[in-house]
Short mmCIF file of C-alpha atoms in Angstrom, two decimals:
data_model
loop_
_atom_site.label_atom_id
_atom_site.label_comp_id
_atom_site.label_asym_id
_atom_site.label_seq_id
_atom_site.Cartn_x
_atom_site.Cartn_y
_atom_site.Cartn_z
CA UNK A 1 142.79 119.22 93.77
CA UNK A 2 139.14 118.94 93.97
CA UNK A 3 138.86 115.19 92.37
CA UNK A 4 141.43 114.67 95.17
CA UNK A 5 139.22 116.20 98.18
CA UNK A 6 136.13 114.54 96.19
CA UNK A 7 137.80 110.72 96.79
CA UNK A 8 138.15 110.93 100.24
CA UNK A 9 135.48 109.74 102.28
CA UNK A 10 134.39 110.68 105.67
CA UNK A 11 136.33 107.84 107.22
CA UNK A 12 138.89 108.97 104.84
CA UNK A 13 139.32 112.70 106.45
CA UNK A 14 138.95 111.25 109.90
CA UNK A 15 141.83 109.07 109.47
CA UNK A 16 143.46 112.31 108.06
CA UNK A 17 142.72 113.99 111.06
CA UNK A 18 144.55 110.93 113.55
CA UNK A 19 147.49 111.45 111.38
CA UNK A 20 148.24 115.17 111.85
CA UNK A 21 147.12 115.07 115.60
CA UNK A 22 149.43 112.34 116.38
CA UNK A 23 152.39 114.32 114.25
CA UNK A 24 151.62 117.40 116.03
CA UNK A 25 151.36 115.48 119.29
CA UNK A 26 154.50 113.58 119.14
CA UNK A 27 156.38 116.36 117.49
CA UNK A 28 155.62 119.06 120.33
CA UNK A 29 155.00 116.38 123.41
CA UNK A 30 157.38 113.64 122.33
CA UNK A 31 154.50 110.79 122.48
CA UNK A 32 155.84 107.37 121.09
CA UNK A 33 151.74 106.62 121.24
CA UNK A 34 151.27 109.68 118.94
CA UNK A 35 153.89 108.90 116.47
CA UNK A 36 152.27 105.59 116.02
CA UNK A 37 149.14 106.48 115.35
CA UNK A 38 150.18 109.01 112.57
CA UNK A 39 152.23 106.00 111.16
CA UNK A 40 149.86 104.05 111.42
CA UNK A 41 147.05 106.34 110.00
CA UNK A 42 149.46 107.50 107.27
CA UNK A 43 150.36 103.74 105.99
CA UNK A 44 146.16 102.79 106.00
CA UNK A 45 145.67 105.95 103.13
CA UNK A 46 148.92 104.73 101.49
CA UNK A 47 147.34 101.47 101.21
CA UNK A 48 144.27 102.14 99.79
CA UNK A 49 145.32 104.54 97.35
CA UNK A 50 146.24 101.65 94.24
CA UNK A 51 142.43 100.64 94.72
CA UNK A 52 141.61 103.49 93.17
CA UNK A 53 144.39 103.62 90.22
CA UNK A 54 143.00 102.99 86.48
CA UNK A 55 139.43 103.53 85.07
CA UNK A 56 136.32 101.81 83.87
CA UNK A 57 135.95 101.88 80.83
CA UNK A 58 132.71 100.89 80.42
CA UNK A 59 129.53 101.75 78.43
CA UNK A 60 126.05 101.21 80.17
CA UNK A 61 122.55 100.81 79.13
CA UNK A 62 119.58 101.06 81.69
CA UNK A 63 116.39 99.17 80.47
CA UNK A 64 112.71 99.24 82.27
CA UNK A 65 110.32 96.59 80.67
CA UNK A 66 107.65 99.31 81.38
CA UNK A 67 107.03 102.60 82.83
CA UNK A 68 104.28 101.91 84.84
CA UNK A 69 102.50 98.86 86.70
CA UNK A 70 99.60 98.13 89.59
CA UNK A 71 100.59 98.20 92.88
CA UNK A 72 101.71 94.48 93.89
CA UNK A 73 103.02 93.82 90.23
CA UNK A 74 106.78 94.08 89.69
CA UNK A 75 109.31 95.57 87.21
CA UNK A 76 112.20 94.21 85.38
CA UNK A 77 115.02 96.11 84.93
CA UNK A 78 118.37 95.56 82.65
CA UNK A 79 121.81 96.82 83.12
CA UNK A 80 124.09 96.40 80.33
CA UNK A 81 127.34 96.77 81.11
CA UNK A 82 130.16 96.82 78.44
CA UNK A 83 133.93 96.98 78.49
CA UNK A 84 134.62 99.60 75.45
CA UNK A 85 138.78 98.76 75.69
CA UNK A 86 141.17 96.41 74.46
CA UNK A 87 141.94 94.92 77.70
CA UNK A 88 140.19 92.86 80.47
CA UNK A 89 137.93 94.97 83.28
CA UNK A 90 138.62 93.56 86.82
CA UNK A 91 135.15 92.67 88.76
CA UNK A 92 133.53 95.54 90.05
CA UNK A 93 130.30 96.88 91.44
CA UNK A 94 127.75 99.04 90.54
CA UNK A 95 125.43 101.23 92.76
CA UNK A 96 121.52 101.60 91.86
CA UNK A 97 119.06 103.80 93.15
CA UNK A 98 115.51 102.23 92.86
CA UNK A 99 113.14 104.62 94.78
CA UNK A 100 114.49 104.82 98.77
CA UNK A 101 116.96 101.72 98.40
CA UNK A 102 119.93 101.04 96.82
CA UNK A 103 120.92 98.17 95.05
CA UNK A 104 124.54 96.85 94.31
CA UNK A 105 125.32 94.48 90.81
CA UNK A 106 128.30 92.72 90.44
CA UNK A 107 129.97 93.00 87.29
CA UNK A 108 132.07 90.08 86.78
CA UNK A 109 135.43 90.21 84.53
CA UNK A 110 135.30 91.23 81.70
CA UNK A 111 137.36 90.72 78.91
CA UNK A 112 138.36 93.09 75.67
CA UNK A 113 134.71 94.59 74.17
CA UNK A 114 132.61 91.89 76.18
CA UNK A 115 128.78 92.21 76.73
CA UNK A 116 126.99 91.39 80.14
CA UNK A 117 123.69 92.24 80.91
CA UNK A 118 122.65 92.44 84.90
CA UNK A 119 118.88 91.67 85.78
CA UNK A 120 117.03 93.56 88.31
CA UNK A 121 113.43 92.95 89.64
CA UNK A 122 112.17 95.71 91.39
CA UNK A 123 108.45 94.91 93.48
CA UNK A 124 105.84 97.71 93.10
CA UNK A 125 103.91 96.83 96.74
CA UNK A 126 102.94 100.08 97.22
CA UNK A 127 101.74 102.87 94.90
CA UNK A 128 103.56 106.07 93.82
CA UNK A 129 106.39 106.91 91.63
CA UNK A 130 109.75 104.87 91.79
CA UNK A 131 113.02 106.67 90.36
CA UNK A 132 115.47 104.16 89.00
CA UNK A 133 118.56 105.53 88.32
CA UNK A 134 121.42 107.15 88.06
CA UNK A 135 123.83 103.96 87.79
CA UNK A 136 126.90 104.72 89.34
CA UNK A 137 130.32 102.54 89.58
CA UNK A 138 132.20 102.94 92.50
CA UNK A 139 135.90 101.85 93.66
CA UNK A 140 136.94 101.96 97.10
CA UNK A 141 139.49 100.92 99.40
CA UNK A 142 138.24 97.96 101.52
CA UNK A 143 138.02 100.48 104.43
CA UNK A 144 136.61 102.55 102.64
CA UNK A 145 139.20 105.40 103.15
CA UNK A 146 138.91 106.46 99.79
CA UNK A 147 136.29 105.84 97.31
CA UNK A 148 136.34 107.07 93.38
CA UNK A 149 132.76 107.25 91.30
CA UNK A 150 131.80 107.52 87.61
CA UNK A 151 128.15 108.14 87.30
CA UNK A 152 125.83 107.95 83.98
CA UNK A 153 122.86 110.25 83.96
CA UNK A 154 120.34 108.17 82.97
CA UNK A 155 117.05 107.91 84.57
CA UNK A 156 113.68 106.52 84.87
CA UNK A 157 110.22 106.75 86.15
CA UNK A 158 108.07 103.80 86.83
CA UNK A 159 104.70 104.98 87.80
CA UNK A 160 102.71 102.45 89.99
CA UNK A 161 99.10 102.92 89.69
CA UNK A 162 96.48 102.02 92.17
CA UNK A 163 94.27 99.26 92.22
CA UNK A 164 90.96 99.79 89.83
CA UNK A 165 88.03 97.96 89.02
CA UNK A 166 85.49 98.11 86.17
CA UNK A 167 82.50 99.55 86.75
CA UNK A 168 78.79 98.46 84.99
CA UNK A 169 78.36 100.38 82.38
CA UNK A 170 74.21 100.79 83.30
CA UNK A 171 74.71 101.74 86.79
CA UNK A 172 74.32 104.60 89.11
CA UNK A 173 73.77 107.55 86.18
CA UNK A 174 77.01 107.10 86.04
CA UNK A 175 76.82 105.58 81.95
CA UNK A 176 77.35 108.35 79.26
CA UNK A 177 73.55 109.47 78.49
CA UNK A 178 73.87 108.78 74.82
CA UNK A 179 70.69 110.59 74.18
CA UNK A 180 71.73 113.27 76.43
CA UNK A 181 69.53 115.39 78.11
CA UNK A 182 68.30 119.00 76.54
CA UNK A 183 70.03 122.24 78.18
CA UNK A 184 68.71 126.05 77.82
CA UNK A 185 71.52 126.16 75.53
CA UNK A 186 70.90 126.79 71.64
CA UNK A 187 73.05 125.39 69.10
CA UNK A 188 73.06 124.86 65.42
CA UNK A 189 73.83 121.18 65.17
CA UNK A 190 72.76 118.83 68.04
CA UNK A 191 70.13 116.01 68.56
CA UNK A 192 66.73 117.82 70.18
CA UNK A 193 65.23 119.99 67.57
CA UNK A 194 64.24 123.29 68.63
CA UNK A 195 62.95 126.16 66.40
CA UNK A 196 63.42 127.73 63.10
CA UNK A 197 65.21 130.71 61.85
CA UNK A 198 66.47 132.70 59.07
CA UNK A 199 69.26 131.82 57.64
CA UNK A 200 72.14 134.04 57.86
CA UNK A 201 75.36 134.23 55.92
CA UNK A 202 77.77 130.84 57.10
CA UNK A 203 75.21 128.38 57.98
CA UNK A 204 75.36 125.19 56.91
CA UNK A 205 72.80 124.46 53.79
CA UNK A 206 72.42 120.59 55.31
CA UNK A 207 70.07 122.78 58.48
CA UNK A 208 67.84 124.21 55.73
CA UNK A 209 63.91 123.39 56.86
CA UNK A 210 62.45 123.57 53.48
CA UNK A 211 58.64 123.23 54.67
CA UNK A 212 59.42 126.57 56.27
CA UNK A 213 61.20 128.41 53.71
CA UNK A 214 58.07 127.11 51.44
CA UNK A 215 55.84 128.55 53.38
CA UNK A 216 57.87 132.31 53.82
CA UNK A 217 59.52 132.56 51.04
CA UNK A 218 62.92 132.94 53.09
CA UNK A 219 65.36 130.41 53.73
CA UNK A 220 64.99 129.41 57.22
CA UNK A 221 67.31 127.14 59.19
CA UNK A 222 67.10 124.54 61.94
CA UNK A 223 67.62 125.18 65.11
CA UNK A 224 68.59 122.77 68.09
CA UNK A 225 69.03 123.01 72.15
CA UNK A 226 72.06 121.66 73.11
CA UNK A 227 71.97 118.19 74.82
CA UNK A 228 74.50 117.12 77.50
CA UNK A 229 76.00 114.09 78.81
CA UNK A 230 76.62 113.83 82.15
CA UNK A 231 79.43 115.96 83.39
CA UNK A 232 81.17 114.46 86.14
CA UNK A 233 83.27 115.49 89.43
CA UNK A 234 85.36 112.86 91.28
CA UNK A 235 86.35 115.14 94.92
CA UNK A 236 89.31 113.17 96.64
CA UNK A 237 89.54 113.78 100.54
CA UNK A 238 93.36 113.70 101.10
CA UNK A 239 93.50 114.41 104.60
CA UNK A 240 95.43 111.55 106.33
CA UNK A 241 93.62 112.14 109.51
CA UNK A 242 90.20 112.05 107.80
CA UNK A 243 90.86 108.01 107.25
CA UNK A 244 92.00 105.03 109.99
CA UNK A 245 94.87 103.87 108.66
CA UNK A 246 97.34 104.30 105.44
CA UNK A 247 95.97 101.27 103.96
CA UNK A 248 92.52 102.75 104.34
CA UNK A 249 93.75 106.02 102.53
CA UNK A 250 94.65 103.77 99.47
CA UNK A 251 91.52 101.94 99.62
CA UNK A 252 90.36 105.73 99.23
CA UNK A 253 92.56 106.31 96.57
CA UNK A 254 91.15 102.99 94.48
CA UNK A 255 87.77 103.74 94.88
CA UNK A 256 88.49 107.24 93.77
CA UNK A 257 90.22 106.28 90.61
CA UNK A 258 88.64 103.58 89.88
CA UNK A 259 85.25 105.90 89.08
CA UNK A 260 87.05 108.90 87.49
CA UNK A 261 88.71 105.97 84.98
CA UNK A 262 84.71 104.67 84.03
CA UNK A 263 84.58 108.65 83.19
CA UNK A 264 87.12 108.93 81.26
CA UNK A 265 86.87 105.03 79.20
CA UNK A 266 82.73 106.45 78.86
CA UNK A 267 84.31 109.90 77.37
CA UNK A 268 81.88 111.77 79.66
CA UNK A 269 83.18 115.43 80.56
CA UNK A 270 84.88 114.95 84.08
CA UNK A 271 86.91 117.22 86.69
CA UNK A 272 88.94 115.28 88.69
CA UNK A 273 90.65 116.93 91.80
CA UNK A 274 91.80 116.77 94.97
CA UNK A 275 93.00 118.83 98.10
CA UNK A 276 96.27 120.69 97.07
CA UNK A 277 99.79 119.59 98.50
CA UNK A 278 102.29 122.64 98.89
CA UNK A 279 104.93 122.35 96.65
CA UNK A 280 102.75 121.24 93.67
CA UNK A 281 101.13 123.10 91.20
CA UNK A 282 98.97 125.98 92.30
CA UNK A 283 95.95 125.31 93.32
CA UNK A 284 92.62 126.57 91.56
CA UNK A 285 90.66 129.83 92.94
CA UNK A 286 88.14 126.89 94.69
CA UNK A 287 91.65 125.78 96.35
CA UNK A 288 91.22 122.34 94.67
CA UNK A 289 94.19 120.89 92.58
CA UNK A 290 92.72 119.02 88.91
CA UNK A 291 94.48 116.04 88.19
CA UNK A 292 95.26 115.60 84.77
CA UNK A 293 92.62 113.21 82.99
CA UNK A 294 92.91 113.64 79.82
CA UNK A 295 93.69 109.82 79.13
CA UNK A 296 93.62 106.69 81.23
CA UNK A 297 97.22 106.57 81.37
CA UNK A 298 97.22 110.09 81.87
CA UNK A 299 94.28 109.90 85.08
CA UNK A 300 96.26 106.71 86.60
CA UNK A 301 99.77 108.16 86.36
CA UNK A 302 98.26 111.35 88.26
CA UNK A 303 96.66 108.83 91.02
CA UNK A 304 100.04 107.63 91.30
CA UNK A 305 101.68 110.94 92.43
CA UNK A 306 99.16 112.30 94.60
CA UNK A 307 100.28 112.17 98.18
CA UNK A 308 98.74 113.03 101.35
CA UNK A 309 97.95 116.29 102.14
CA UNK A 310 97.76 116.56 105.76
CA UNK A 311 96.76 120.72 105.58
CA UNK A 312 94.03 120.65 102.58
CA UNK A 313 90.96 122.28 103.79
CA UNK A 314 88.25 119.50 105.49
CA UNK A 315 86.35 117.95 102.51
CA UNK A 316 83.06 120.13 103.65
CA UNK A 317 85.30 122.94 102.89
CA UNK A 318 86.24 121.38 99.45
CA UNK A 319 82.49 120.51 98.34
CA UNK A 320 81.34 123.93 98.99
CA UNK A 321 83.96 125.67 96.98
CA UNK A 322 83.74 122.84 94.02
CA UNK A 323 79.82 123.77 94.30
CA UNK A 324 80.35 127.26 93.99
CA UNK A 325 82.56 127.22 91.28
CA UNK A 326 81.25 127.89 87.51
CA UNK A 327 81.19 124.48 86.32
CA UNK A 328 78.58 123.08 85.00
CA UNK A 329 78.06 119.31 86.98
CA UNK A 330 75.30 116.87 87.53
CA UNK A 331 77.23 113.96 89.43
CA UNK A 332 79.15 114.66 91.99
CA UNK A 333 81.02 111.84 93.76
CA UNK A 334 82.91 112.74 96.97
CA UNK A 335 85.12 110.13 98.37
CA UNK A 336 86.62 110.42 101.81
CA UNK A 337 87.16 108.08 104.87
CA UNK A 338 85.72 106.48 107.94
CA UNK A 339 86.53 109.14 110.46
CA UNK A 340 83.88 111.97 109.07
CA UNK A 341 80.55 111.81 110.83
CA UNK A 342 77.24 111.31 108.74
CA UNK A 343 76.69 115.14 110.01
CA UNK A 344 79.62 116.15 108.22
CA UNK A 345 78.89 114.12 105.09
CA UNK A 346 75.49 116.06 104.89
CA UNK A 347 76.96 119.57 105.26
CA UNK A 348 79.36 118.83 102.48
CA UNK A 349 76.63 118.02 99.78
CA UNK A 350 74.24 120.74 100.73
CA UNK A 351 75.51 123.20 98.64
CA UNK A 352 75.12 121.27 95.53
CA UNK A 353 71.97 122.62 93.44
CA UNK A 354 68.55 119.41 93.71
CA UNK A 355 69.07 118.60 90.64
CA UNK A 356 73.19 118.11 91.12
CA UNK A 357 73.50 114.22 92.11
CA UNK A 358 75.58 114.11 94.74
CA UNK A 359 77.09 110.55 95.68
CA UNK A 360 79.55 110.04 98.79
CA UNK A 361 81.96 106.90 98.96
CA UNK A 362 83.42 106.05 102.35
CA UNK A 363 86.37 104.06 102.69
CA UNK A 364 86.36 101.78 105.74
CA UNK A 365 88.33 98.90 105.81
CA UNK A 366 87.22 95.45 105.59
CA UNK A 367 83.58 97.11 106.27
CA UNK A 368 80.70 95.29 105.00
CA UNK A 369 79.43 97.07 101.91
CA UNK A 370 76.39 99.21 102.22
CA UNK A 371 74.51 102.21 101.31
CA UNK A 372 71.98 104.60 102.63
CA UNK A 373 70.07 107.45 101.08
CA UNK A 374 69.36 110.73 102.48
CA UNK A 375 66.97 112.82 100.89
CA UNK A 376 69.15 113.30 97.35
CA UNK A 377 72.33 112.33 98.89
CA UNK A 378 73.31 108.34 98.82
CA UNK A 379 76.13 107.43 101.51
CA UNK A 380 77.94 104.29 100.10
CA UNK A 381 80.39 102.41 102.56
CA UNK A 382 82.79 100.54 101.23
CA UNK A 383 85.83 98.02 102.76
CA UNK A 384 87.42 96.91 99.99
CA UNK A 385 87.27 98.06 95.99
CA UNK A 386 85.82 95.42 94.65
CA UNK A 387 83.04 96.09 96.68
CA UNK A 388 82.15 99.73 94.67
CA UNK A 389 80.85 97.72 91.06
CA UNK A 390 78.95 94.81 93.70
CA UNK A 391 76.70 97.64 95.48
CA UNK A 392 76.20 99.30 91.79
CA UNK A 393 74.96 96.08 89.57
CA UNK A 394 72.79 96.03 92.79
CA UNK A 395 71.39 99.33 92.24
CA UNK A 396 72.10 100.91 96.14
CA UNK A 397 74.35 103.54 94.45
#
């Protein structure tokens, strides 16, 4: 009874409907008009039950030519349809999701055990996460009284990632100090020497200084300060009203990723984040929301899914808690939009410690590229992406 209420489609019951109203009516009033429309009503479902009579009998394969892509690319996609029977398939069609739209693929006849494959190209103009799939065949009435489905869970996400550009490796601080500069931290195996001490039980005989163990009759050891390379924070301003237009927010989003990719190609310690969007993960205690970074496909899938988060705290609010937080940083790249005042901008690096470098990209549309310093603080403005490694091989960020 159910695959029977299941088949009938809203046009279906309303048809339904005319047919026991006019039966009541011309039963109880003695309407010719009424009787006619339940004959009527009743002969339309009559007909279009045969369209649904027999089954598919098919066997599908769904094929992406790859998972992800830049924004303006496109995807190809492969249905393969086959009939698994002994005898001929009529012509029918089959219903695929791709993101918000659906597309419909003719499958023409087949006959016993034939192959056809259906091409799809999907565009990727915009970036985010498109689901393709479930494939579903459908047959239906040409009213569309009635309709019967078979559906194969199988499904696919094609990430499309934001447009990035390469970055100079010499440019900004932002290189991987391979040198690295000396912490307060002491370590037994780095590259600035420190001291000597006595060896105890589990060092490593290679850190032996012999001069000293000469002179004291002890074995003594090496021992080094920890160095560091440049630990990096990319801050994302998602606030939609914080930026003029939507393609503004992606030029936001390009910059944004295009820097915490050089971080992550460079190996250089990073924490990428953002404002969180309910309904994701949790945020942090600083109420920012990490991306995942731990590879470039990794970082750029993560771009991809990040929305807009139209009730994140103001990116002020964001810098202060990121600067109060225990990690250890010494760049510190904000990147918002045009609508935040220079006033603003300033509030939200002052709490970074001096010797914290604190950069701030602005995303402005078609702006002319520039950049000003303040004090410690440099205020690049930027209109499109390819604009960010320009202003860097020119040394104004």
């Amino acid at each position: 009874m159910g695959a029977i209420t299941r088949a009938v489609t809203p046009l279906g019951w309303f048809v339904i409907a005319l047919a026991v109203v006019g039966v009541v009516l011309g039963a109880t009033l003695v309407w010719v008009e009424a009787w006619f429309v339940a004959i009527v009503s009743a002969a339309l479902l009559l007909i279009a039950v045969p369209f649904l009579a027999g089954s598919r009998a098919y066997r599908t394969v769904l094929e992406v030519s790859r998972n992800s892509v830049v924004a303006g690319g496109e995807v190809q996609l492969s249905v393969e349809v086959e009939n698994t029977v002994a005898r001929p398939q009529l012509p029918a069609v089959i219903e695929l999701p791709v993101g918000n739209a659906l597309r419909e693929l003719t499958v023409p006849l087949l006959g016993p055990h034939q192959l056809t494959t259906l091409p799809v190209t999907v565009p990727t103009e915009q970036r985010g996460v498109i689901v393709v799939g479930p494939l579903t065949v459908a047959r239906q009435d040409p009213l569309g009284l009635l309709r019967r489905e078979m559906t194969w869970r199988d499904l696919h996400r094609v990430h499309v990632h934001p447009h990035t550009v390469a970055l100079p490796p010499n440019s900004a601080g932002l290189v991987r100090d391979l040198e690295g500069q000396a912490s307060k931290r002491l370590t037994d195996s780095d590259l600035s020497f420190h001291a000597v001490r006595e060896y105890v039980p589990g060092d490593a005989m290679r850190h032996i200084h012999w001069k000293s163990t000469a002179k004291t009759g002890q074995l003594m050891v090496r021992q080094y300060e920890e160095s560091q390379t440049a630990r990096l924070a990319v801050l994302f301003d998602a606030r939609r009203d914080e930026y003029a237009s939507d393609e503004e927010f992606e030029l936001g989003v390009s910059l944004a990723a295009s820097v915490s990719l050089h971080a992550v190609k460079e190996g250089r310690e990073r924490f990428v984040a953002s404002g969180w969007v309910p309904g994701k993960l949790r945020p942090s205690i600083d109420g920012l929301e990490e991306l995942p970074s731990g590879d470039q496909r990794q970082l750029l899938d993560s771009w991809s899914e990040l929305r807009q988060a139209p009730d994140a705290p103001a990116i002020e609010h964001l810098a202060r808690g990121l600067a109060h937080s225990t990690r250890d940083l010494s760049i510190v790249v904000l990147v918002t939009g045009s609508n935040p005042e220079l006033a603003r901008l300033r509030r939200a690096a002052m709490p970074f410690a001096a010797d914290v470098r604190v950069l701030i990209l602005r995303a402005e549309l078609l702006a002319e590229p520039a950049a000003q310093r303040i004090d410690s603080l440099t205020v690049g403005t930027l209109g499109a992406v390819g604009d960010l490694p320009q202003l860097m091989l020119r040394g104004a960020l």
